[in-house]
XYZ file of C-alpha atoms in Angstrom:
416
model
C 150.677 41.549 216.516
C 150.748 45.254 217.554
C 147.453 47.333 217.325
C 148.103 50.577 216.168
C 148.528 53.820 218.098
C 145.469 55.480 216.486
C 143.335 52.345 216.860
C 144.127 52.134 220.054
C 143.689 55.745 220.812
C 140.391 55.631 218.725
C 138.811 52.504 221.378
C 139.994 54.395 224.566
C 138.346 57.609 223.561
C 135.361 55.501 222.584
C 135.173 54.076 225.997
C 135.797 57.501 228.037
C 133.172 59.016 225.883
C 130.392 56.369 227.252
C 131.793 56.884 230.444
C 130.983 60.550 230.407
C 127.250 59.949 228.807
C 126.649 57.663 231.532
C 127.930 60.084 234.643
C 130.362 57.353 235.869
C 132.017 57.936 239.128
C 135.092 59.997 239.365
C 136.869 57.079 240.421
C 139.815 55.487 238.822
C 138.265 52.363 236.970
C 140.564 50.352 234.013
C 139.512 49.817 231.186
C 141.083 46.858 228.644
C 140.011 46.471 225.505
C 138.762 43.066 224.359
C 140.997 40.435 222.096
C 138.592 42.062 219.336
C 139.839 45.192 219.477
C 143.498 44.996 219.808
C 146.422 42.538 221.064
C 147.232 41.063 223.873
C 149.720 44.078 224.577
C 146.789 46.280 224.970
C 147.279 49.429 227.257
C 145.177 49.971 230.013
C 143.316 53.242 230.326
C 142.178 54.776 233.256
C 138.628 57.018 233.121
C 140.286 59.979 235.196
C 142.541 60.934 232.225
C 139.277 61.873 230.144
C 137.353 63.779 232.648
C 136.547 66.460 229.830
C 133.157 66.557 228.109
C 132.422 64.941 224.980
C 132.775 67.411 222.434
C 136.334 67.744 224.088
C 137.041 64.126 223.891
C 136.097 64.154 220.301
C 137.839 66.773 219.594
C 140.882 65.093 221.156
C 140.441 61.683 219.512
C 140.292 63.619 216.063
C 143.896 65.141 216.189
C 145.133 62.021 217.953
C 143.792 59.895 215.139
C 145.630 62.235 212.415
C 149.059 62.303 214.553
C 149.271 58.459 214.760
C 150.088 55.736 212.328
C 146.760 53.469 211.272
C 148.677 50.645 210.905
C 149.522 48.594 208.187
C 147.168 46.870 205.255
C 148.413 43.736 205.206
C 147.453 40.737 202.420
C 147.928 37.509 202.934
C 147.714 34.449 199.815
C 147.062 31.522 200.314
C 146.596 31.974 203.509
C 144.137 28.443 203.809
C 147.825 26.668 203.072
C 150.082 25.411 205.742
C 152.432 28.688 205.037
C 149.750 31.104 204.844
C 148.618 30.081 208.406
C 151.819 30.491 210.076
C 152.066 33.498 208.330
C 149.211 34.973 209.969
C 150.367 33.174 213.374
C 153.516 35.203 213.098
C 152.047 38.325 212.170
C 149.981 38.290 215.452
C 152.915 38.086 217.308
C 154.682 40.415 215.599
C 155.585 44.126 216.675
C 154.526 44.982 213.313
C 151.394 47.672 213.326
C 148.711 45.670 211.425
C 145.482 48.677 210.528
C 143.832 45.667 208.506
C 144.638 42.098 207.801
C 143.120 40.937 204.495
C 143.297 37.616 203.001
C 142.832 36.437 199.329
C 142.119 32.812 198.226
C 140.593 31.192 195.227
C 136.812 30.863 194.299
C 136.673 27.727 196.554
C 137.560 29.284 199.497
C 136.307 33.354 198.838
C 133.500 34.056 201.465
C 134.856 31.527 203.932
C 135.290 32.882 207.491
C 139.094 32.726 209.291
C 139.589 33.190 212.969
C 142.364 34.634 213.788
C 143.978 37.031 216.408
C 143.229 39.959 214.282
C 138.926 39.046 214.316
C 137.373 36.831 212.209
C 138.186 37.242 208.485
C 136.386 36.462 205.624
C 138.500 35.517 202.443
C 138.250 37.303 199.026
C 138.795 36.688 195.862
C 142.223 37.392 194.629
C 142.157 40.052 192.309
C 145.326 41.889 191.815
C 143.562 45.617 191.912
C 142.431 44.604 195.275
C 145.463 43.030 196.161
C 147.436 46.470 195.019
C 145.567 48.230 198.265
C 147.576 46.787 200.579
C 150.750 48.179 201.876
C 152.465 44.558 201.977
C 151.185 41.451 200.210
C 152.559 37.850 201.591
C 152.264 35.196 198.737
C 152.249 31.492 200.359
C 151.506 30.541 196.703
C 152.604 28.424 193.992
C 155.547 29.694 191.909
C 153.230 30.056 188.723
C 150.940 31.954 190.203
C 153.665 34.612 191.525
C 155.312 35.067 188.102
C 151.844 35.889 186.836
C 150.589 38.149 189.702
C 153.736 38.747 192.258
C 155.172 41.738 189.753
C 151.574 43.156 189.037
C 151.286 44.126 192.189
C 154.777 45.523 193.041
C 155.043 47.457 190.402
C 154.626 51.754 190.221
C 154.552 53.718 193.144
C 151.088 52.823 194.408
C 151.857 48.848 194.410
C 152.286 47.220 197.219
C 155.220 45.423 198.641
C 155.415 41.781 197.793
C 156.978 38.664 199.882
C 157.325 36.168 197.923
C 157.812 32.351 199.631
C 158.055 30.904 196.406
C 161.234 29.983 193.853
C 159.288 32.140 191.368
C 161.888 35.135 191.945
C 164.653 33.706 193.832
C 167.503 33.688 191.262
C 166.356 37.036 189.420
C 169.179 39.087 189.847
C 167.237 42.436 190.209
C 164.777 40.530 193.295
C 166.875 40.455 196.670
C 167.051 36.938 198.531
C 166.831 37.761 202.172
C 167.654 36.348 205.271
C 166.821 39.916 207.426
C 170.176 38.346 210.005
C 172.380 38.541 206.973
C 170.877 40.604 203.912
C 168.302 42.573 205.655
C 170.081 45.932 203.849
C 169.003 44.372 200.435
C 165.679 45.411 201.159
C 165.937 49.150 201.307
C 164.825 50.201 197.560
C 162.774 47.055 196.841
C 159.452 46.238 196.215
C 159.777 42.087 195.455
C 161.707 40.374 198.035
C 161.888 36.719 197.287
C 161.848 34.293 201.053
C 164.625 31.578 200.153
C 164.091 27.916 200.524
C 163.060 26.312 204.211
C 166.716 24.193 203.618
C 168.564 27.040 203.295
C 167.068 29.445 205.711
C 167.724 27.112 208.167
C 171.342 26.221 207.445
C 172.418 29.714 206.860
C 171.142 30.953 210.852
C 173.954 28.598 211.920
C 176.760 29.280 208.607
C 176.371 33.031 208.701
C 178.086 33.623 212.151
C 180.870 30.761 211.614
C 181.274 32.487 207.992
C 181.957 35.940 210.426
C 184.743 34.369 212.326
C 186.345 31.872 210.234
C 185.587 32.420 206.423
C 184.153 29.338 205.066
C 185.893 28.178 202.362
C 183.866 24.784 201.658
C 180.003 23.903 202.846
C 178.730 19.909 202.466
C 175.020 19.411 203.757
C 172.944 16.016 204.243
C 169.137 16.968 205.067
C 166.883 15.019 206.990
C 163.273 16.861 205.688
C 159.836 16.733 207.229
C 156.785 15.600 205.260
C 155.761 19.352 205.599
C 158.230 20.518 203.441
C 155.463 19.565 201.049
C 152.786 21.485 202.659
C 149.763 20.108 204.367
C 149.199 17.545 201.811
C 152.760 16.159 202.066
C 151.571 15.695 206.467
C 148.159 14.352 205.574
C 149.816 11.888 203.159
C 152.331 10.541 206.223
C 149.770 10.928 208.830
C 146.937 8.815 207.123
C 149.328 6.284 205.323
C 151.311 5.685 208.249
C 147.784 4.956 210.230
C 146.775 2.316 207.133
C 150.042 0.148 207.427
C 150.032 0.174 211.399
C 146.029 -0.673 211.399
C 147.136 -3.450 209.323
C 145.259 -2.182 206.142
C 148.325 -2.033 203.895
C 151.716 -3.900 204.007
C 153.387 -1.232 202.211
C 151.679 2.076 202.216
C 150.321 4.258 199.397
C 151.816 7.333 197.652
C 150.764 10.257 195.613
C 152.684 13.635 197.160
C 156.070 11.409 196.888
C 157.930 9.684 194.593
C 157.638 6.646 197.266
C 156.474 5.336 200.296
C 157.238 7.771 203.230
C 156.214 5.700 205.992
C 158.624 3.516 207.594
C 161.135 4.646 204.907
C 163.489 7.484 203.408
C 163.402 8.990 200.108
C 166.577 10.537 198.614
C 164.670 12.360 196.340
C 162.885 15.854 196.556
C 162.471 17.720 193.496
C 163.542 17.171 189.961
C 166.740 16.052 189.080
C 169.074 18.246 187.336
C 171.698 17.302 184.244
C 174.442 17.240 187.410
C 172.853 14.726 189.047
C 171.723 16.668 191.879
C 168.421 17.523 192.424
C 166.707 20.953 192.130
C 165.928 21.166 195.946
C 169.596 20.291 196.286
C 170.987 23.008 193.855
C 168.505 25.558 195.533
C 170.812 25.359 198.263
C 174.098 26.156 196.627
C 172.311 28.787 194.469
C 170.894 30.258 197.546
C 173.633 30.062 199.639
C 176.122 31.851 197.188
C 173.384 34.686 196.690
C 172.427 35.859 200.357
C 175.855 35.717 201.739
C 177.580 37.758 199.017
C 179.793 34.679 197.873
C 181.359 34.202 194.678
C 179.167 31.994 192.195
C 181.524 28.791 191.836
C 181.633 29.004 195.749
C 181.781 25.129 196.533
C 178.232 24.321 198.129
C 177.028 20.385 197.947
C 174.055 19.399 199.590
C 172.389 16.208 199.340
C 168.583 16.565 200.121
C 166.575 13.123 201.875
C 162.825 13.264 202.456
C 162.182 11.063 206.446
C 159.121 10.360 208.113
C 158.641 13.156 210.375
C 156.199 15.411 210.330
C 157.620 18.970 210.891
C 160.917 20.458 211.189
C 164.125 19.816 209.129
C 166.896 18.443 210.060
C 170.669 18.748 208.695
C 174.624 17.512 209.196
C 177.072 20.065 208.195
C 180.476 19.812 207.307
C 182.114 22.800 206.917
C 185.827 23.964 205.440
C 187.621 27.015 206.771
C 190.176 29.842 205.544
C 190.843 30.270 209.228
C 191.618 27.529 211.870
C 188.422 26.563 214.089
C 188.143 27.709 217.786
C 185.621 25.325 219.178
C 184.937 27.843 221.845
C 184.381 30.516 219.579
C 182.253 29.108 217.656
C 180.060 28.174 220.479
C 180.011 31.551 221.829
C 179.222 33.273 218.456
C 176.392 31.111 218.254
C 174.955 30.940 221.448
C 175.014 35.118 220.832
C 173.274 34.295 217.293
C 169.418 36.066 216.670
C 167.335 33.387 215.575
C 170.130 30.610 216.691
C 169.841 28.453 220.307
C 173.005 26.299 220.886
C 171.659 22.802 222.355
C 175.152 21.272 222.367
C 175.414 19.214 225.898
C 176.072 15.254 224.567
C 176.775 14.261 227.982
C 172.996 15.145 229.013
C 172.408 13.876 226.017
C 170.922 17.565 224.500
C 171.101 18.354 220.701
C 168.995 19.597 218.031
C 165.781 17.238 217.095
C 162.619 17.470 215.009
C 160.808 17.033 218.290
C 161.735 20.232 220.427
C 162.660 22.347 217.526
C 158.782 21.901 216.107
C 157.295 24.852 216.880
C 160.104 27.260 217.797
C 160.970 30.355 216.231
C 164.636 29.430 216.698
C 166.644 27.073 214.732
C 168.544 24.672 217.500
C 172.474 24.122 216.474
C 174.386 21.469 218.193
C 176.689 18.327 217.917
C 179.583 21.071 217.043
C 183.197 19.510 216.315
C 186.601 19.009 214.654
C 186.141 17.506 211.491
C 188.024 14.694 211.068
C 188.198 15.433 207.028
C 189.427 19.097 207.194
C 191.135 18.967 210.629
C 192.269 21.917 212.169
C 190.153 24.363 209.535
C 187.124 22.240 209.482
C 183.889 21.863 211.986
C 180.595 19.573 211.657
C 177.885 20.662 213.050
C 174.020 19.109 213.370
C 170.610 21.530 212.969
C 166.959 21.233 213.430
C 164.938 24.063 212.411
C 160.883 24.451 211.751
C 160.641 24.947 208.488
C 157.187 26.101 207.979
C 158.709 29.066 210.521
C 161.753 29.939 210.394
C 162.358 28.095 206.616
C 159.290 30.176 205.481
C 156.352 31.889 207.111
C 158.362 33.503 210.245
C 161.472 34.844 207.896
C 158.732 36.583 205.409
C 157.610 38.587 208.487
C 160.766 39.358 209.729
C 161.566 41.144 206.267
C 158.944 42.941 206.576
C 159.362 44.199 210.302
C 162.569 44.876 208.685
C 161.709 47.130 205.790
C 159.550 48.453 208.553
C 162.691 49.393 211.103
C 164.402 50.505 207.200
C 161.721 52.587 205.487
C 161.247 50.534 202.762
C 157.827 49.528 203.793
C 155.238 52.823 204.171
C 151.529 53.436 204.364
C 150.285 53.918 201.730
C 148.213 57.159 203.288
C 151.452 58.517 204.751
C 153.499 57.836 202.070
């Protein structure tokens, strides 16, 4: 989260002011604003620096105010969902200048109060006229409700920008697909961008920089996916079922969110299955795949998607094919230089990617690289664990916009 300049400017010159009324010593004293008021980057301001009187200072905070940026209206949907919260975690972090955040939710949750870093927030009732103020609008939503809203909003000059983390817009060939690390340059005359599937997201911070060096020719992925790949109710499901057959209350535990037991069990299953056998969630990764990196549409992508009893952070074995031979060394390097990648690759301390330390991390942890033993010299497996309610969804949405920010795709709707 980044407060911006004028906002900033606008609580200094507040302060300096009441120092003046108040005939404060001509000492230097600091002054830091409160968590209210801006981020934890705030500046500190020292009285000396507004010595002037007051109609000076107001003078002073009224051209500074009109030279400086206000920041960003930013809209968040769904933002009571397990996405929409780590979208607004990410967003405090981010550099991005946030004027406003504003979140929309459904009649059950409208006039509910959410803390968060940016103040407390109380929720509104979608509407997309209200929705259209913002300068970028985050949908952590179901993919019905973006084909009936997502475009509404986008669309003329005065909509606003749309991030989509549904499938609602994924495969339309006029909405870019963006990883920002590979694709951020589709961005640049857009106002839809469609977030790609957590399974994806994740394998491609790891493919994309082999696919630099060596060309990848062939991809084959198993997945090992968290109960959260089904949102909160998918974790409460695990959590409280899991609980009932330790307590002894059940033998074999109940389902509704899958198609089976999850407890003590796996589930090759996740989605609906398709005429070719695989299913949807598995296709979404060859679609996917194919579209963000540029590759040609009967590129050879097979993934076989498996639902396990963890709670966050996906997991998945990669074999891969190459035009070029493999330099083990190479590869390391290029991925240890990776954004968004961290190499845990040390088997003889017994360090590689795992549910457990890549929970919670921004970065998705690639490890267990070597020769393939199926495509020899011009093949590599490869193991990855990668949080996929961040960097699979809520922490990639930001990151396109902080990169239609950096690209001037995204504007203010004043200064525009």
């Amino acid at each position: 989260m980044k407060l911006s300049g004028a906002a900033s400017v606008l609580v200094a010159l507040a302060s300096a002011s009441s120092a003046l009324a108040f005939s404060a010593p001509s000492s230097s004293t600091s002054f830091v604003p409160s968590r209210s008021s801006t981020s934890s980057r705030a500046a500190t301001f020292s009285r000396q620096a507004f010595s002037a009187p007051r109609q000076a200072t107001s003078s002073r905070c009224s051209s500074a105010v009109s030279a400086l940026k206000m920041g960003y209206t930013v809209g968040v949907v769904g933002a009571t969902g397990a996405v929409g919260k780590e979208i607004v975690g990410c967003l405090e972090k981010s550099p991005i200048e946030v004027g406003k955040l504003r979140i929309f939710g459904s009649s059950r949750s409208a006039g509910s109060k959410r803390d968060t870093g940016f103040g407390e927030i109380e929720v509104e009732l979608f509407d997309v006229d209200k929705a259209r103020e913002c300068d970028v609008v985050f949908l952590a939503v179901s993919g019905d409700f973006a084909l009936e809203h997502a475009e509404k909003i986008a669309e003329g000059d005065d909509g606003a920008v749309v991030i989509d983390n549904s499938s609602a817009f994924r495969y339309n060939p006029k909405v870019p697909l963006v990883v920002p690390e590979i694709n951020a340059e589709a961005t640049k005359s857009a106002k839809l961008i469609a977030n790609p599937n957590c399974t994806t997201a994740i394998a491609l911070m790891a493919l994309w920089p082999l696919h630099q060096l060596f060309k990848l020719k062939k991809v084959i992925v198993s997945t090992y996916q968290a109960a959260s790949g089904a949102g909160q109710p998918g974790m409460d499901e695990l959590w409280d079922q899991t609980k009932a057959v330790v307590n002894g209350e059940k033998d074999v535990a109940d389902h509704e969110i899958f198609a089976h037991p999850l407890p003590f069990n796996v589930i090759p299953h996740i989605d609906k299955f398709q005429e070719n056998g695989y299913t949807k969630e598995e296709m979404k990764v060859t679609w996917e795949t194919r579209k963000i990196c540029g590759l040609p549409d009967d590129f050879p992508v097979s993934c076989t998607a498996v639902r396990i009893p963890t709670s966050r952070a996906h997991s998945e074995s990669i074999v891969v094919e190459t035009e070029l031979p493999i330099d083990l060394a190479a590869a390391r390097k290029a991925l240890e230089e990776a954004p968004g990648v961290k190499l845990v690759d040390d088997t003889s301390e017994e360090k590689y990617p795992m549910p457990l330390t890549a929970t919670g991390q921004y970065d998705v942890e690639v490890g267990r690289l070597r020769r393939s033993e199926v495509f020899g010299d011009n093949g590599l497996e490869l193991f990855v664990s990668g949080d996929q309610l961040l960097r699979g969804a809520a922490l990639n949405a930001v990151l396109v916009a902080e990169a239609m920010d950096k690209n001037g795709a995204l504007k203010e709707k004043a200064a525009a």
